[in-house]
Structure formats: structure tokens, C-alpha cells
Coordinates of N, CA and C in Angstrom, one line a residue:
M1 N 76.4 102.9 118.4 CA 77.0 102.2 117.1 C 75.9 102.6 116.0
P2 N 76.2 103.3 114.8 CA 75.3 103.7 114.0 C 74.6 102.4 113.1
G3 N 73.4 102.5 112.9 CA 72.8 101.5 112.1 C 72.9 101.2 110.7
P4 N 72.6 99.9 110.2 CA 73.0 99.9 108.9 C 72.5 100.9 107.8
N5 N 73.1 101.0 106.8 CA 72.4 101.8 105.7 C 71.1 101.5 105.1
I6 N 70.2 102.3 105.1 CA 68.8 101.7 104.8 C 68.9 101.4 103.2
D7 N 69.5 102.1 102.3 CA 69.6 102.0 100.9 C 70.8 101.2 100.8
S8 N 70.8 99.7 100.6 CA 72.0 98.9 100.4 C 72.7 99.4 99.3
E9 N 72.2 99.9 98.3 CA 73.0 100.1 97.1 C 73.7 101.2 97.2
L10 N 73.5 102.2 98.2 CA 74.2 103.4 98.2 C 75.2 103.6 99.4
P11 N 76.6 103.8 99.3 CA 77.3 104.0 100.3 C 77.0 105.3 101.2
A12 N 77.1 105.0 102.4 CA 76.8 106.2 103.5 C 78.0 107.2 103.4
A13 N 79.2 106.8 102.9 CA 80.2 107.8 102.9 C 81.2 107.2 102.0
V14 N 82.2 108.1 101.4 CA 83.3 107.8 100.6 C 84.5 108.1 101.3
L15 N 85.5 107.2 101.5 CA 86.6 107.3 102.5 C 87.8 107.2 101.4
W16 N 88.7 108.3 101.3 CA 89.8 108.3 100.4 C 91.1 108.0 101.0
D17 N 91.9 107.3 100.6 CA 93.3 107.4 100.9 C 94.0 108.5 100.2
M18 N 95.2 108.8 100.5 CA 95.8 110.0 99.9 C 97.0 109.6 99.0
D19 N 98.2 109.0 99.7 CA 99.3 109.0 98.9 C 99.1 107.8 97.8
G20 N 99.2 108.3 96.6 CA 99.2 107.2 95.4 C 97.7 107.1 95.1
T21 N 96.8 107.5 95.8 CA 95.4 107.5 95.2 C 95.0 108.8 94.8
L22 N 95.2 109.9 95.6 CA 94.7 111.3 95.2 C 95.9 112.0 94.5
V23 N 97.2 112.0 95.3 CA 98.3 112.8 94.7 C 99.4 111.5 94.2
D24 N 100.0 112.0 93.5 CA 101.2 110.9 93.2 C 102.5 111.3 94.0
S25 N 102.3 111.2 95.3 CA 103.1 111.5 96.3 C 104.1 110.0 96.6
E26 N 103.8 109.0 96.3 CA 104.7 107.9 96.5 C 106.1 108.1 95.9
K27 N 106.1 108.9 94.7 CA 107.5 108.9 94.1 C 108.2 110.0 94.9
V28 N 107.4 110.9 95.7 CA 108.0 111.8 96.6 C 108.5 111.0 97.7
W29 N 108.0 110.1 98.3 CA 108.4 109.3 99.4 C 109.5 108.6 98.8
S30 N 109.6 108.1 97.9 CA 110.6 107.3 97.3 C 112.1 108.0 97.3
I31 N 112.0 109.3 97.2 CA 113.3 110.2 97.2 C 113.7 110.4 98.7
S32 N 112.6 110.7 99.5 CA 112.9 110.8 101.0 C 113.3 109.6 101.7
L33 N 112.8 108.5 101.3 CA 113.2 107.1 101.9 C 114.5 106.9 101.6
A34 N 114.9 107.0 100.3 CA 116.2 106.7 99.6 C 117.2 107.7 100.3
E35 N 117.0 108.8 100.5 CA 117.9 109.8 101.1 C 117.9 109.6 102.5
T36 N 116.9 109.2 103.3 CA 116.9 108.8 104.7 C 117.9 107.5 105.0
A37 N 117.9 106.5 104.0 CA 118.7 105.3 103.9 C 120.2 105.6 103.9
R38 N 120.4 106.6 102.9 CA 121.8 107.1 102.8 C 122.3 107.8 103.9
W39 N 121.2 108.7 104.4 CA 121.8 109.4 105.8 C 122.1 108.4 106.9
L40 N 121.5 107.3 106.8 CA 121.8 106.2 107.9 C 122.9 105.4 107.4
G41 N 123.5 105.6 106.4 CA 124.7 104.8 105.7 C 124.5 103.7 105.0
G42 N 123.2 103.6 104.4 CA 123.0 102.5 103.6 C 122.2 102.8 102.3
E43 N 121.8 101.7 101.5 CA 121.1 101.8 100.4 C 119.8 101.0 100.7
L44 N 118.6 101.6 100.4 CA 117.6 100.8 100.7 C 117.1 100.1 99.3
S45 N 116.8 98.8 99.4 CA 116.5 97.7 98.7 C 115.2 97.9 97.9
P46 N 115.0 97.7 96.7 CA 113.8 97.7 95.9 C 112.6 97.1 96.6
E47 N 113.0 95.8 97.3 CA 112.1 95.1 98.1 C 111.3 95.6 99.2
A48 N 112.4 96.4 99.8 CA 111.9 97.1 101.0 C 111.2 98.3 100.8
R49 N 111.4 99.0 99.6 CA 110.7 100.1 99.2 C 109.2 99.9 98.8
E50 N 109.2 98.7 98.1 CA 107.9 98.0 97.7 C 107.0 97.7 99.0
A51 N 107.6 97.2 100.0 CA 106.8 96.8 101.2 C 106.4 98.0 101.9
M52 N 107.0 99.0 101.9 CA 106.6 100.4 102.5 C 105.6 101.2 102.0
I53 N 105.1 100.9 100.7 CA 104.1 101.5 100.0 C 102.6 101.3 101.0
G54 N 102.2 102.4 101.3 CA 101.0 102.5 102.1 C 101.3 102.4 103.5
S55 N 102.6 102.2 104.1 CA 102.9 101.9 105.4 C 102.7 103.1 106.2
N56 N 102.7 103.0 107.6 CA 102.8 104.2 108.5 C 104.2 104.4 108.8
M57 N 104.6 105.3 109.5 CA 106.0 105.9 109.8 C 106.6 104.6 110.7
A58 N 105.9 104.3 111.6 CA 106.6 103.1 112.5 C 106.8 101.9 111.8
R59 N 106.1 101.5 111.0 CA 106.3 100.2 110.3 C 107.4 100.5 109.2
T60 N 107.4 101.7 108.5 CA 108.4 102.0 107.7 C 109.7 102.1 108.2
L61 N 109.8 102.6 109.4 CA 111.3 102.8 109.9 C 111.7 101.2 110.5
V62 N 111.0 100.5 110.8 CA 111.3 99.1 111.2 C 111.8 98.4 109.9
L63 N 111.0 98.5 108.9 CA 111.5 98.1 107.7 C 112.7 98.4 107.1
M64 N 113.0 99.6 107.0 CA 114.2 100.3 106.8 C 115.2 100.0 107.7
F65 N 115.3 99.9 109.0 CA 116.3 99.5 109.9 C 116.8 98.0 109.5
D66 N 115.5 97.2 109.4 CA 115.9 95.9 109.1 C 116.6 95.5 107.8
D67 N 116.2 96.3 106.8 CA 116.9 96.2 105.3 C 118.2 96.6 105.4
L68 N 118.7 97.7 106.2 CA 119.9 98.1 106.4 C 120.8 97.4 107.3
G69 N 120.3 96.5 108.0 CA 121.1 95.7 108.8 C 121.3 96.4 110.1
L70 N 120.7 97.3 110.6 CA 120.7 98.3 111.7 C 119.7 97.7 112.9
D71 N 120.3 97.7 114.1 CA 119.7 97.6 115.2 C 118.5 98.6 115.4
R72 N 117.5 98.0 116.0 CA 116.2 98.8 116.2 C 116.4 99.8 117.4
D73 N 117.4 100.7 117.2 CA 117.6 101.5 118.5 C 116.8 102.6 118.5
P74 N 115.8 102.8 119.4 CA 114.7 103.7 119.5 C 115.4 105.3 119.3
V75 N 116.4 105.7 119.8 CA 116.8 106.8 119.5 C 117.4 107.0 118.2
R76 N 118.1 106.2 117.8 CA 118.3 106.3 116.3 C 117.1 106.3 115.4
M77 N 116.2 105.4 115.6 CA 115.1 105.5 114.9 C 114.2 106.9 115.0
A78 N 114.3 107.4 116.2 CA 113.4 108.7 116.2 C 114.2 109.9 115.6
E79 N 115.5 109.8 115.6 CA 116.5 110.8 114.8 C 116.1 110.7 113.1
A80 N 116.0 109.3 112.8 CA 115.8 108.9 111.4 C 114.5 109.5 110.9
E81 N 113.3 109.4 111.9 CA 112.0 109.8 111.7 C 112.0 111.4 111.4
K82 N 112.7 112.1 112.5 CA 112.7 113.4 112.4 C 113.3 113.9 111.0
W83 N 114.2 113.3 110.8 CA 115.1 113.8 109.5 C 114.3 113.5 108.3
M84 N 113.6 112.2 108.2 CA 112.7 111.9 107.0 C 111.6 112.8 106.9
T85 N 110.9 113.2 108.0 CA 109.9 114.0 108.1 C 110.2 115.5 107.6
A86 N 111.3 115.9 107.9 CA 111.7 117.1 107.4 C 112.1 117.1 106.0
R87 N 112.7 116.3 105.5 CA 113.0 116.1 104.0 C 111.7 115.9 103.3
T88 N 110.9 115.0 103.7 CA 109.6 114.9 103.0 C 108.8 116.2 103.0
G89 N 108.7 117.0 104.0 CA 108.2 118.2 104.2 C 108.6 119.0 103.1
E90 N 109.9 119.3 102.9 CA 110.4 120.1 101.8 C 110.1 119.7 100.5
L91 N 109.9 118.4 100.2 CA 109.5 117.9 99.0 C 108.0 118.1 98.9
F92 N 107.1 118.0 99.7 CA 105.6 118.2 99.8 C 105.5 119.7 99.6
A93 N 106.1 120.6 100.2 CA 106.1 122.0 99.9 C 106.4 122.6 98.6
A94 N 107.2 121.5 97.9 CA 107.4 122.0 96.3 C 106.4 121.8 95.4
G95 N 105.3 121.0 95.9 CA 103.9 120.9 95.2 C 103.9 119.4 94.9
L96 N 102.7 119.0 95.0 CA 102.4 117.5 94.7 C 101.4 117.4 93.4
E97 N 101.8 116.5 92.7 CA 100.9 116.1 91.3 C 99.8 115.5 91.7
W98 N 98.6 115.7 91.2 CA 97.3 115.0 91.2 C 97.4 113.5 90.5
R99 N 96.9 112.5 90.9 CA 96.7 111.3 90.2 C 95.8 111.3 89.2
P100 N 95.8 110.8 88.1 CA 94.8 111.0 86.9 C 93.4 111.0 87.3
G101 N 92.5 112.0 87.0 CA 91.1 112.0 87.4 C 90.9 112.0 88.8
A102 N 91.7 112.2 89.7 CA 91.4 112.4 91.2 C 90.7 113.6 91.7
L103 N 91.1 114.9 91.2 CA 90.4 116.0 91.5 C 89.0 116.0 91.0
E104 N 88.7 115.5 89.6 CA 87.5 115.5 89.2 C 86.6 114.4 89.9
A105 N 87.4 113.5 90.2 CA 86.6 112.5 91.0 C 86.1 113.0 92.5
L106 N 87.1 113.7 93.2 CA 86.5 114.4 94.4 C 85.4 115.3 94.3
R107 N 85.6 116.3 93.2 CA 84.4 117.0 93.0 C 83.1 116.3 92.7
M108 N 83.1 115.3 91.9 CA 82.0 114.5 91.6 C 81.2 114.0 92.6
V109 N 82.1 113.2 93.6 CA 81.7 112.7 94.8 C 80.9 113.8 95.6
R110 N 81.7 114.7 95.9 CA 81.0 115.8 96.7 C 79.8 116.4 96.1
A111 N 79.8 116.6 94.8 CA 78.6 117.2 94.1 C 77.3 116.2 94.4
A112 N 77.6 114.7 94.2 CA 76.7 113.9 94.5 C 76.1 113.7 95.8
G113 N 76.7 114.3 96.9 CA 76.1 114.6 98.0 C 76.8 113.5 99.1
W114 N 77.7 112.7 98.9 CA 78.3 111.9 99.6 C 79.3 112.5 100.7
P115 N 79.2 112.2 102.0 CA 80.3 112.8 102.8 C 81.6 111.9 102.6
M116 N 82.5 112.8 102.8 CA 84.0 112.4 102.3 C 84.8 112.4 103.6
A117 N 85.7 111.5 103.7 CA 86.6 111.6 104.7 C 88.2 111.2 104.0
L118 N 89.3 111.9 104.5 CA 90.5 111.6 104.1 C 91.1 110.6 105.3
V119 N 91.6 109.6 104.7 CA 92.2 108.6 105.6 C 93.5 108.0 105.1
T120 N 94.7 108.6 105.9 CA 96.0 108.3 105.4 C 96.9 107.8 106.5
N121 N 98.0 107.2 106.1 CA 98.9 106.7 107.2 C 100.0 107.8 107.2
T122 N 100.0 108.8 106.5 CA 100.8 109.8 106.6 C 100.6 110.6 107.8
E123 N 101.6 111.2 108.7 CA 101.4 112.0 109.8 C 100.8 113.2 109.5
R124 N 100.3 113.9 110.4 CA 99.5 115.0 110.4 C 100.2 116.1 109.9
V125 N 101.3 116.4 110.3 CA 102.2 117.5 109.9 C 102.4 117.7 108.5
L126 N 102.5 116.4 108.0 CA 102.8 116.4 106.5 C 101.4 116.4 105.6
T127 N 100.4 115.8 106.3 CA 99.1 115.6 105.6 C 98.6 117.2 105.4
E128 N 98.7 117.9 106.4 CA 98.3 119.3 106.4 C 99.0 120.0 105.2
M129 N 100.2 119.7 105.0 CA 100.8 120.3 103.9 C 100.3 119.8 102.4
A130 N 100.0 118.6 102.4 CA 99.5 118.0 101.1 C 98.0 118.7 100.9
L131 N 97.4 118.8 102.1 CA 95.9 119.4 101.9 C 95.9 120.8 101.2
E132 N 97.3 121.6 101.2 CA 97.3 122.6 100.5 C 97.1 122.6 99.1
T133 N 97.3 121.3 98.6 CA 97.3 120.9 97.1 C 95.8 120.3 96.9
I134 N 95.4 119.4 97.8 CA 94.2 118.7 97.7 C 92.9 119.5 98.0
G135 N 92.9 120.4 99.0 CA 92.0 121.1 99.4 C 91.0 120.4 100.6
R136 N 91.3 121.1 101.6 CA 90.5 120.8 102.8 C 89.0 120.7 102.8
E137 N 88.4 121.4 101.8 CA 86.9 121.7 101.7 C 86.0 120.4 101.2
H138 N 86.9 119.5 100.7 CA 86.4 118.3 100.0 C 86.1 117.2 101.2
F139 N 86.7 117.4 102.4 CA 86.5 116.4 103.4 C 85.7 117.0 104.6
L140 N 84.8 116.1 105.3 CA 84.1 116.5 106.6 C 85.3 116.2 107.7
V141 N 85.9 115.0 107.5 CA 87.0 114.6 108.7 C 88.3 114.3 108.0
T142 N 89.3 114.3 108.6 CA 90.7 113.7 108.0 C 91.3 113.0 109.2
V143 N 91.8 111.7 109.0 CA 92.4 110.9 110.1 C 93.7 110.5 109.6
C144 N 94.7 110.9 110.4 CA 96.2 110.7 110.0 C 96.8 109.2 110.7
G145 N 97.9 109.0 110.2 CA 98.4 107.7 110.8 C 98.8 107.9 112.1
D146 N 99.1 109.0 112.6 CA 99.8 109.2 113.9 C 98.5 109.7 114.9
E147 N 97.3 109.5 114.5 CA 96.3 109.8 115.2 C 95.3 108.5 115.7
V148 N 96.0 107.5 115.3 CA 95.1 106.2 115.8 C 96.2 105.2 116.4
P149 N 95.5 104.3 117.3 CA 96.6 103.3 117.9 C 97.4 102.5 116.9
H150 N 97.0 102.2 115.8 CA 97.7 101.3 114.8 C 97.2 101.9 113.5
G151 N 98.3 102.2 112.6 CA 97.9 102.6 111.2 C 97.6 101.5 110.1
K152 N 97.2 101.6 109.1 CA 97.2 100.6 108.0 C 98.4 99.8 108.0
P153 N 98.2 98.3 108.0 CA 97.2 97.5 107.4 C 96.1 97.2 108.5
D154 N 96.2 97.7 109.7 CA 95.2 97.6 110.7 C 93.9 98.6 110.5
P155 N 92.7 97.9 111.0 CA 91.6 98.9 110.4 C 91.4 100.1 111.2
D156 N 92.2 100.6 112.1 CA 91.9 101.7 113.0 C 91.8 103.1 112.3
P157 N 92.4 103.4 111.3 CA 92.0 104.5 110.7 C 90.9 104.7 110.0
Y158 N 90.3 103.6 109.6 CA 89.0 103.7 108.8 C 87.9 103.5 109.8
L159 N 88.2 102.8 110.9 CA 87.2 102.7 111.9 C 86.9 104.1 112.5
R160 N 88.0 105.0 112.6 CA 87.9 106.1 113.2 C 87.3 107.2 112.3
A161 N 87.5 107.0 111.1 CA 86.8 108.1 110.1 C 85.4 107.6 110.1
A162 N 84.8 106.4 110.1 CA 83.5 106.1 110.1 C 83.0 106.7 111.4
E163 N 83.6 106.5 112.4 CA 83.1 107.0 113.8 C 82.8 108.5 113.8
L164 N 83.9 109.2 113.2 CA 83.6 110.6 113.1 C 82.7 111.0 112.4
L165 N 82.4 110.3 111.2 CA 81.3 110.7 110.2 C 80.0 110.3 110.7
G166 N 80.2 109.5 111.8 CA 78.6 108.9 112.4 C 77.9 107.8 111.4
V167 N 78.8 107.2 110.7 CA 78.3 106.0 109.9 C 78.9 104.6 110.2
A168 N 78.3 103.4 110.0 CA 78.9 102.2 110.0 C 79.9 102.0 109.1
P169 N 81.0 101.6 109.6 CA 82.1 101.2 108.5 C 81.8 100.3 107.4
D170 N 81.0 99.2 107.4 CA 80.7 98.7 106.6 C 79.4 99.1 105.4
D171 N 79.1 100.4 105.8 CA 78.2 101.1 105.0 C 79.2 102.1 103.9
C172 N 80.4 102.2 104.1 CA 81.3 103.0 103.4 C 81.9 102.4 102.2
L173 N 82.3 103.2 101.2 CA 83.1 102.8 100.3 C 84.6 103.4 100.4
A174 N 85.7 102.8 100.4 CA 87.1 103.3 100.4 C 87.6 103.3 99.2
V175 N 88.4 104.2 98.8 CA 89.2 104.2 97.5 C 90.7 104.1 98.0
E176 N 91.4 103.1 97.5 CA 92.8 102.7 97.9 C 93.6 102.5 96.8
D177 N 94.9 102.5 96.7 CA 95.9 102.0 95.6 C 96.5 101.2 96.1
S178 N 97.0 100.8 97.4 CA 97.9 99.8 97.7 C 97.3 98.5 98.6
P179 N 98.1 97.4 98.4 CA 97.7 96.4 99.2 C 97.4 96.6 100.6
T180 N 98.4 97.3 101.3 CA 98.3 97.8 102.9 C 97.0 98.3 103.0
G181 N 96.7 99.4 102.2 CA 95.5 100.5 102.6 C 94.4 99.7 102.2
S182 N 94.4 98.8 101.1 CA 93.1 98.0 100.8 C 92.7 96.9 102.0
L183 N 93.8 96.4 102.5 CA 93.6 95.5 103.5 C 93.2 96.1 104.9
A184 N 93.6 97.3 105.2 CA 93.1 98.0 106.4 C 91.6 98.4 106.3
A185 N 91.2 98.9 105.0 CA 89.7 99.1 104.8 C 88.9 97.9 104.7
E186 N 89.4 96.9 104.1 CA 88.7 95.7 104.2 C 88.4 95.1 105.7
R187 N 89.5 95.1 106.5 CA 89.4 94.8 107.7 C 88.3 95.6 108.6
A188 N 88.3 96.9 108.2 CA 87.2 97.7 108.9 C 85.8 97.2 108.3
G189 N 85.8 96.6 107.5 CA 84.5 96.3 107.0 C 83.9 97.1 105.7
A190 N 84.8 98.0 105.3 CA 84.2 98.6 104.1 C 84.4 98.1 102.8
A191 N 83.7 98.5 101.9 CA 83.8 98.0 100.4 C 84.9 98.8 99.8
V192 N 85.8 98.4 99.1 CA 86.9 98.9 98.5 C 87.0 99.0 97.1
L193 N 87.1 100.2 96.7 CA 87.6 100.5 95.2 C 89.0 100.6 95.1
V194 N 89.6 99.7 94.2 CA 91.0 99.6 94.3 C 91.4 100.3 93.0
V195 N 92.3 101.4 93.2 CA 92.9 102.0 91.9 C 94.5 102.1 92.0
P196 N 95.2 100.9 91.5 CA 96.6 100.6 91.9 C 97.4 101.9 91.2
C197 N 98.5 102.1 92.0 CA 99.5 103.1 91.5 C 100.7 102.6 91.4
E198 N 101.5 102.3 92.4 CA 103.0 101.8 92.1 C 103.1 100.3 92.2
V199 N 102.0 99.6 92.7 CA 102.1 98.0 92.8 C 100.6 97.5 92.7
A200 N 100.8 96.3 92.1 CA 99.5 95.6 91.9 C 98.9 95.3 93.4
V201 N 97.5 95.1 93.3 CA 96.8 94.9 94.5 C 96.1 93.6 94.3
P202 N 96.2 92.6 95.2 CA 95.5 91.3 95.0 C 93.9 91.6 94.9
A203 N 93.3 90.7 94.2 CA 91.8 90.8 94.2 C 91.3 90.2 95.5
G204 N 90.0 90.5 95.8 CA 89.4 90.2 97.1 C 87.9 90.4 97.1
P205 N 87.1 89.4 98.0 CA 85.8 89.7 98.0 C 85.1 91.1 98.2
A206 N 86.0 92.0 98.9 CA 85.3 93.2 99.2 C 86.0 94.2 98.6
R207 N 86.7 93.8 97.1 CA 87.5 94.9 96.5 C 86.9 94.7 94.9
V208 N 86.6 96.0 94.5 CA 86.5 96.0 93.2 C 87.7 96.9 92.5
Q209 N 88.1 96.4 91.2 CA 89.2 97.0 90.8 C 89.0 97.9 89.6
R210 N 89.7 99.0 89.6 CA 89.7 99.9 88.4 C 91.0 100.6 88.1
R211 N 91.2 100.7 86.8 CA 92.6 101.2 86.4 C 92.9 102.7 86.7
S212 N 92.0 103.3 86.7 CA 92.2 104.8 86.9 C 90.9 105.5 87.6
L213 N 91.0 106.7 88.0 CA 90.0 107.5 88.6 C 89.4 108.4 87.5
A214 N 90.3 108.4 86.6 CA 89.8 109.3 85.3 C 88.4 108.7 84.7
G215 N 87.4 109.7 84.6 CA 86.0 109.4 84.2 C 85.2 108.7 85.1
L216 N 85.6 108.5 86.5 CA 84.7 108.1 87.5 C 83.3 108.9 87.6
T217 N 82.3 108.0 87.7 CA 81.0 108.8 87.8 C 80.3 108.3 89.2
A218 N 79.1 108.8 89.4 CA 78.4 108.5 90.7 C 77.7 107.2 90.5
D219 N 77.5 106.7 89.0 CA 77.0 105.3 89.1 C 78.1 104.2 89.1
D220 N 79.5 104.7 88.9 CA 80.5 103.9 89.1 C 80.7 103.7 90.5
V221 N 80.5 104.7 91.4 CA 80.7 104.6 92.8 C 79.4 103.6 93.5
R222 N 78.4 103.9 93.0 CA 77.1 103.1 93.3 C 77.4 101.6 92.9
D223 N 77.9 101.4 91.9 CA 78.0 100.0 91.3 C 79.0 99.2 92.0
A224 N 80.3 100.0 92.4 CA 81.3 99.4 93.2 C 80.8 99.0 94.4
Y225 N 80.0 99.8 95.1 CA 79.6 99.6 96.4 C 78.7 98.5 96.4
A226 N 77.7 98.4 95.5 CA 76.6 97.4 95.3 C 77.2 96.1 95.2
R227 N 78.2 96.0 94.2 CA 78.7 94.7 93.9 C 79.5 94.2 95.1
V228 N 80.0 94.9 96.0 CA 80.6 94.2 97.3 C 79.5 93.8 98.1
R229 N 78.6 94.5 98.3 CA 77.4 94.3 99.0 C 76.6 93.1 98.8
T230 N 76.4 92.8 97.4 CA 75.7 91.8 97.0 C 76.6 90.7 97.1
D231 N 77.9 90.6 97.0 CA 78.9 89.6 97.0 C 78.7 89.1 98.6
R232 N 78.6 89.9 99.5 CA 78.6 89.6 101.0 C 77.3 89.0 101.3
V233 N 76.3 89.2 100.8 CA 74.9 88.7 101.0 C 75.0 87.3 100.5
A234 N 75.4 87.2 99.2 CA 75.3 85.8 98.2 C 76.1 84.7 99.3

């Protein structure tokens, strides 16, 4: 197990969520989710869609089938997953838009020398497509939702990213946009810089809120991490 970060004011690494944080892909997911629901013979409710933000595929399918009043038949759910993945892939291939300031924030953090990981609930096949837009060169490691025992809101993706980077999870700063992802990072022990996208994220002792990544500086990263670290000691 890696030891604690010697300089308590500096994160050992920065861990980035993808959908809604770096790229505006939640709108893409809204399209594929609605079309999948119609393919299954129903209409997805706004409440179910909101609950799916930041979720992994398994939880998303459960929410969808429950919302549509369908039995959780494993065969039918596997068919729905295959159809939705293919449709989402088509939409990803058409190109993804950056969230405001996200590309500049990635470049800034990389230039500042912090190791970075991409930590997403999205499956590997779709993440690889998204990385064509985002750029693989920014990240030392990437962890996807289908590569851990349990996706967000469980801490597994963040714990795995920290393990691969060789750092302690509670020495990391995670950047998230959703309640699901923020909870996962918090449960892993990381400080969380919350930049909401589609839905509001509740405040919490391990969370620092920011409206946008636009204008993010190295001092902002240090300050967010230090604030959480100080609150934990107090």
C-alpha cells in the first residue's frame, strides 16, 4: 500500500471522470437511452434518465427495465445492452463536444506535472472511441466501468486507478460532475472537485464545488485538495 503524500497540500494525482466532466456526452447518452427504451417498447421517464447520470451499464439497464415495467430478464437485458452500445458507438463516432474549459484544464494539469487517470463508468469499447476526441496522451492509466467488480457509486474504479498509479486514493483529487461519481470518489477516500453538468451535486465534506473548468489553474487544484485535506484533519 502506498504511503501518504508527503506534501499534504499537493495531490499525488488527478483523476478525471469522462461523461459530463470532460466531454458533453450525457446529451449523447440521452439520445441512445431514449431510443433504447423505444426499442424495448416504452418511453423513458425524466426521473429514470436523471437517476442514470453517472451510472454504469448494469445499473442503467436495471433502472430502465424497472422504469418501463419490464421483467429483468437476463437475455432481454443483454440484447438491450448490445443494441444501446452499438447505437451509442454510432453517436460517439460522430464526434463529442468538450465541456467548457476541459481541454485547457487537462493540458494545465499535465503541464503542472500531476499524473492523471481517466476513471469512467463507460465501457471500454466506447471509452476507446471517446479517447479519439479527448486524447490518450493525457492519461497514464484509464479505468472503465466493465473492468472493475462494481462501478460508480462504488469506489472500485477510483481505487483501481490509484492502485495502477501507485498512489494512495486519499492522496488524489478526483474531478466529477454527477452525484454518482462524486460519491464513488468520496468513498474511495479522494478529495472531489465537483463541476456539475446535467444535475446538481449535493455538498459534502470531501467536495469542493466549482461552476466550470474554464479558467482552472494549478493553484485552484492545490487549493481544492488542501481544503478537503484541512477539513478532514479538523
